[in-house]
Amino acid sequence: MPHISSPARASLGQRDVSREGWAALLLATAAVLYNSWVLAFALPTGLDPRHSYVSELYAADQPFRLLFGGIEAACAVLVTAGALLAGRSAGGLWARVGWASVLALGMSSLGDVILPMRCAPSVEWSCDAVHPWHTATSALAHFFLFASMVFFCVAGAGEPGERPRLPMIRRWGVRVLAAALATAVSTVGPLFGHPGWHGIPQRAHLLLVGVWFALLAAELTGLGATVGPSLRHAGRHPERPRV
C-alpha cells in the first residue's frame, strides 16, 4: 500500500470537507425549493391547495407550468448534484447506499417534470388522476426517498455503546420517516377514485421532505456533531464523522 504523506493526506481531507460543504449548500437550497408550492398562494393558479396535487401546478395545460416546472427541475438537479458530491466521501456502506438513494430520488424527481401530468384532475373532471408515466416517476421518487431515510437511520444508529455517527438523524430521522410515510399514504385517494383533501397532507409531506434535506445538510456541515444530545457533555469538539 503506497505511503501518503501528511500534507497530501491533509489536502485530501480539505477536499472532502469542501465537497461536503458544497453538497450541504445544494441540499439546503433544495429544501427551500422543494416547497416552492407556497408561491401558488400569490398567483392566480385556479387550483385549490386543499384538493389538488402540487404536480398539477406544472401540468402540461397549466398557465404557470414553466415557473413551477422549472423550479422543480432545478431542485431535482440540486439534489442529484448534492448526492453525487456527498457520496464520493461517504463513510460506511449504509451511508453510501443512502446517498445512492438520494441520487435516484433526484433523478426520479427530474423525470416527474419531464413527464408531467397532461391536465389538472382537481379542476377538470374529465382528467384522469392517474397519468401512467408521471405516476410511475412519482412512485419511484417516493420509494427512493423512503429508502434514503431508512438507510441513513441505520447508518446513524451505529453499534451498541458507540457514539452515534449521525446524531441529528439518529434523533429525528425515524420521526421524520414515520410522519412522511403517514402523509404520503394520505394523498393516494384520487388514484383510487376518492379525491378530496389530499392537498393538505401532500403539502405537509413536502415540508417533511424539506426537513429531511435540511437534516442531511446539517450532518454534512458537522452541525449534528456539535449539537447532538449525546455530545453536549463531551467537553471538547469531536471529530466530525463522514456522512
Coordinates of C-alpha atoms in Angstrom, one line a residue:
M1 CA 0.0 0.0 0.0
P2 CA 1.6 3.3 -1.0
H3 CA 2.5 5.8 1.7
I4 CA 0.5 9.0 1.7
S5 CA 2.4 11.9 3.2
S6 CA 0.8 14.1 5.9
P7 CA 0.4 17.2 3.6
A8 CA -1.2 15.0 0.9
R9 CA -3.5 13.5 3.5
A10 CA -4.4 16.9 4.7
S11 CA -5.1 18.1 1.2
L12 CA -7.4 15.1 0.6
G13 CA -9.2 15.9 3.8
Q14 CA -9.7 19.5 2.9
R15 CA -11.1 18.5 -0.5
D16 CA -13.6 16.1 1.3
V17 CA -14.7 19.0 3.6
S18 CA -15.0 21.4 0.7
R19 CA -17.0 18.8 -1.3
E20 CA -19.3 18.1 1.7
G21 CA -19.8 21.9 2.2
W22 CA -20.9 22.3 -1.3
A23 CA -23.2 19.3 -1.0
A24 CA -24.7 20.7 2.2
L25 CA -25.4 24.1 0.4
L26 CA -27.0 22.3 -2.5
L27 CA -29.3 20.2 -0.3
A28 CA -30.2 23.2 1.9
T29 CA -31.2 25.2 -1.2
A30 CA -33.2 22.2 -2.4
A31 CA -35.0 22.0 0.9
V32 CA -36.3 25.5 0.2
L33 CA -37.1 25.0 -3.5
Y34 CA -38.9 21.7 -2.8
N35 CA -41.6 23.8 -1.1
S36 CA -42.0 26.4 -3.9
W37 CA -45.7 25.5 -3.9
V38 CA -46.2 28.3 -1.4
L39 CA -45.8 30.7 -4.4
A40 CA -49.2 29.5 -5.6
F41 CA -50.8 31.5 -2.8
A42 CA -49.7 34.7 -4.6
L43 CA -50.6 33.6 -8.1
P44 CA -54.0 33.0 -9.9
T45 CA -53.4 29.3 -10.5
G46 CA -57.1 28.4 -10.2
L47 CA -56.1 25.4 -8.1
D48 CA -57.4 24.8 -4.6
P49 CA -54.4 23.7 -2.4
R50 CA -56.7 21.7 -0.2
H51 CA -57.9 19.4 -3.0
S52 CA -55.1 19.5 -5.6
Y53 CA -51.7 17.8 -6.1
V54 CA -48.7 20.1 -6.2
S55 CA -47.7 18.5 -9.5
E56 CA -50.9 19.9 -11.0
L57 CA -49.1 23.3 -10.9
Y58 CA -46.8 22.2 -13.7
A59 CA -49.3 20.0 -15.6
A60 CA -49.0 20.4 -19.4
D61 CA -52.1 22.7 -19.7
Q62 CA -51.5 25.0 -16.7
P63 CA -50.5 28.6 -17.1
F64 CA -47.6 28.6 -14.6
R65 CA -46.2 25.3 -15.7
L66 CA -42.9 26.8 -16.8
L67 CA -42.4 28.5 -13.4
F68 CA -43.2 25.6 -11.2
G69 CA -41.8 23.0 -13.6
G70 CA -38.5 25.0 -13.8
I71 CA -38.2 25.3 -10.0
E72 CA -39.0 21.6 -9.6
A73 CA -36.3 20.7 -12.2
A74 CA -33.8 23.0 -10.6
C75 CA -34.5 21.3 -7.2
A76 CA -34.0 17.9 -8.7
V77 CA -30.7 18.9 -10.2
L78 CA -29.5 20.3 -6.9
V79 CA -30.5 17.1 -5.1
T80 CA -28.7 15.0 -7.7
A81 CA -25.5 17.1 -7.6
G82 CA -25.5 17.2 -3.8
A83 CA -25.8 13.4 -3.6
L84 CA -23.0 12.9 -6.1
L85 CA -20.7 15.2 -4.2
A86 CA -21.5 13.8 -0.7
G87 CA -21.5 10.2 -1.9
R88 CA -17.8 10.5 -3.0
S89 CA -16.6 10.9 0.6
A90 CA -19.4 8.9 2.4
G91 CA -18.2 6.7 5.2
G92 CA -19.7 3.2 5.6
L93 CA -21.9 1.0 3.4
W94 CA -25.2 2.3 4.7
A95 CA -24.3 5.9 4.2
R96 CA -23.1 5.2 0.6
V97 CA -26.3 3.3 -0.2
G98 CA -28.2 6.2 1.4
W99 CA -26.6 8.7 -0.9
A100 CA -27.2 6.5 -3.9
S101 CA -30.9 6.6 -2.9
V102 CA -30.8 10.4 -2.7
L103 CA -29.2 10.4 -6.1
A104 CA -32.0 8.2 -7.5
L105 CA -34.6 10.4 -5.8
G106 CA -33.2 13.5 -7.6
M107 CA -33.3 11.7 -11.0
S108 CA -36.8 10.4 -10.4
S109 CA -38.0 14.0 -9.5
L110 CA -36.5 15.2 -12.7
G111 CA -38.5 12.6 -14.5
D112 CA -41.6 14.0 -12.8
V113 CA -41.0 17.3 -14.6
I114 CA -40.0 15.7 -17.9
L115 CA -43.2 13.6 -17.9
P116 CA -45.8 15.9 -16.3
M117 CA -49.5 15.4 -15.8
R118 CA -51.4 16.2 -19.0
C119 CA -54.1 18.2 -17.1
A120 CA -55.2 19.1 -13.6
P121 CA -57.7 16.5 -12.3
S122 CA -58.8 18.7 -9.4
V123 CA -60.4 21.2 -11.8
E124 CA -61.1 19.1 -14.8
W125 CA -63.5 16.2 -14.1
S126 CA -62.6 14.6 -17.5
C127 CA -59.0 14.4 -16.4
D128 CA -57.8 11.1 -15.0
A129 CA -55.7 11.4 -11.8
V130 CA -53.5 8.5 -13.0
H131 CA -51.1 9.6 -15.7
P132 CA -49.1 6.4 -16.1
W133 CA -45.6 7.8 -16.7
H134 CA -45.9 10.6 -14.2
T135 CA -47.4 8.3 -11.6
A136 CA -44.5 5.9 -12.2
T137 CA -41.8 8.6 -11.7
S138 CA -43.6 9.9 -8.6
A139 CA -43.8 6.3 -7.2
L140 CA -40.0 5.9 -7.8
A141 CA -39.3 9.3 -6.1
H142 CA -41.2 8.2 -3.0
F143 CA -39.5 4.8 -3.0
F144 CA -36.0 6.3 -3.1
L145 CA -37.0 9.0 -0.6
F146 CA -38.0 6.4 2.0
A147 CA -35.1 4.2 1.1
S148 CA -32.7 7.0 1.8
M149 CA -34.4 7.7 5.2
V150 CA -34.2 4.0 6.2
F151 CA -30.5 3.6 5.1
F152 CA -29.4 6.8 6.9
C153 CA -31.3 5.9 10.0
V154 CA -29.4 2.6 10.0
A155 CA -26.1 4.4 9.4
G156 CA -26.8 6.8 12.2
A157 CA -27.7 4.1 14.7
G158 CA -24.2 2.6 15.0
E159 CA -23.3 -0.2 17.2
P160 CA -24.5 -0.5 20.8
G161 CA -22.3 1.5 23.1
E162 CA -20.8 3.6 20.3
R163 CA -21.1 7.3 19.9
P164 CA -23.8 7.9 17.2
R165 CA -22.2 8.8 13.9
L166 CA -25.1 11.0 12.7
P167 CA -26.7 12.3 16.0
M168 CA -29.3 14.5 14.4
I169 CA -30.5 11.8 12.1
R170 CA -30.4 9.3 14.9
R171 CA -32.6 11.7 17.0
W172 CA -35.0 12.9 14.3
G173 CA -34.7 10.5 11.3
V174 CA -37.2 7.9 12.4
R175 CA -39.7 10.6 13.4
V176 CA -39.4 12.3 10.1
L177 CA -39.7 8.9 8.3
A178 CA -42.9 8.0 10.2
A179 CA -44.5 11.4 9.6
A180 CA -43.5 11.5 5.9
L181 CA -44.9 8.0 5.3
A182 CA -48.2 8.8 7.0
T183 CA -48.7 12.0 5.0
A184 CA -47.7 10.2 1.7
V185 CA -50.3 7.5 2.3
S186 CA -52.9 10.1 2.9
T187 CA -52.5 11.5 -0.6
V188 CA -53.4 8.5 -2.7
G189 CA -57.2 8.9 -2.6
P190 CA -57.6 10.4 -6.1
L191 CA -55.6 7.5 -7.6
F192 CA -58.4 5.1 -6.3
G193 CA -61.3 7.4 -7.3
H194 CA -61.7 9.2 -3.9
P195 CA -60.4 12.7 -4.4
G196 CA -60.7 15.5 -1.8
W197 CA -58.5 17.0 0.9
H198 CA -55.4 15.2 -0.3
G199 CA -53.7 18.5 -1.0
I200 CA -53.1 19.3 2.7
P201 CA -51.3 16.1 3.6
Q202 CA -49.2 16.3 0.4
R203 CA -48.0 19.7 1.2
A204 CA -47.2 18.6 4.8
H205 CA -45.3 15.7 3.2
L206 CA -43.3 18.1 1.1
L207 CA -42.4 20.2 4.1
L208 CA -41.1 17.0 5.8
V209 CA -39.0 16.2 2.7
G210 CA -37.5 19.7 3.1
V211 CA -36.8 18.9 6.7
W212 CA -35.1 15.7 5.6
F213 CA -32.8 17.5 3.2
A214 CA -32.0 20.0 5.9
L215 CA -31.1 17.2 8.3
L216 CA -28.7 15.8 5.7
A217 CA -27.2 19.2 5.1
A218 CA -26.7 19.7 8.8
E219 CA -24.9 16.4 9.2
L220 CA -22.6 17.2 6.2
T221 CA -21.6 20.5 7.8
G222 CA -20.9 18.8 11.2
L223 CA -23.7 20.7 12.9
G224 CA -25.1 17.4 14.2
A225 CA -21.7 16.5 15.8
T226 CA -21.7 19.8 17.7
V227 CA -25.3 20.0 18.9
G228 CA -26.2 16.3 19.1
P229 CA -27.6 15.3 22.5
S230 CA -25.0 12.6 23.0
L231 CA -22.1 15.0 22.5
R232 CA -23.3 18.0 24.5
H233 CA -21.3 16.9 27.6
A234 CA -18.2 15.7 25.8
G235 CA -16.2 18.7 26.9
R236 CA -14.4 19.0 23.6
H237 CA -15.2 19.4 19.9
P238 CA -15.4 15.8 18.5
E239 CA -14.0 14.8 15.2
R240 CA -16.7 15.3 12.5
P241 CA -17.9 11.9 11.2
R242 CA -18.3 11.4 7.5
V243 CA -21.9 11.2 6.3

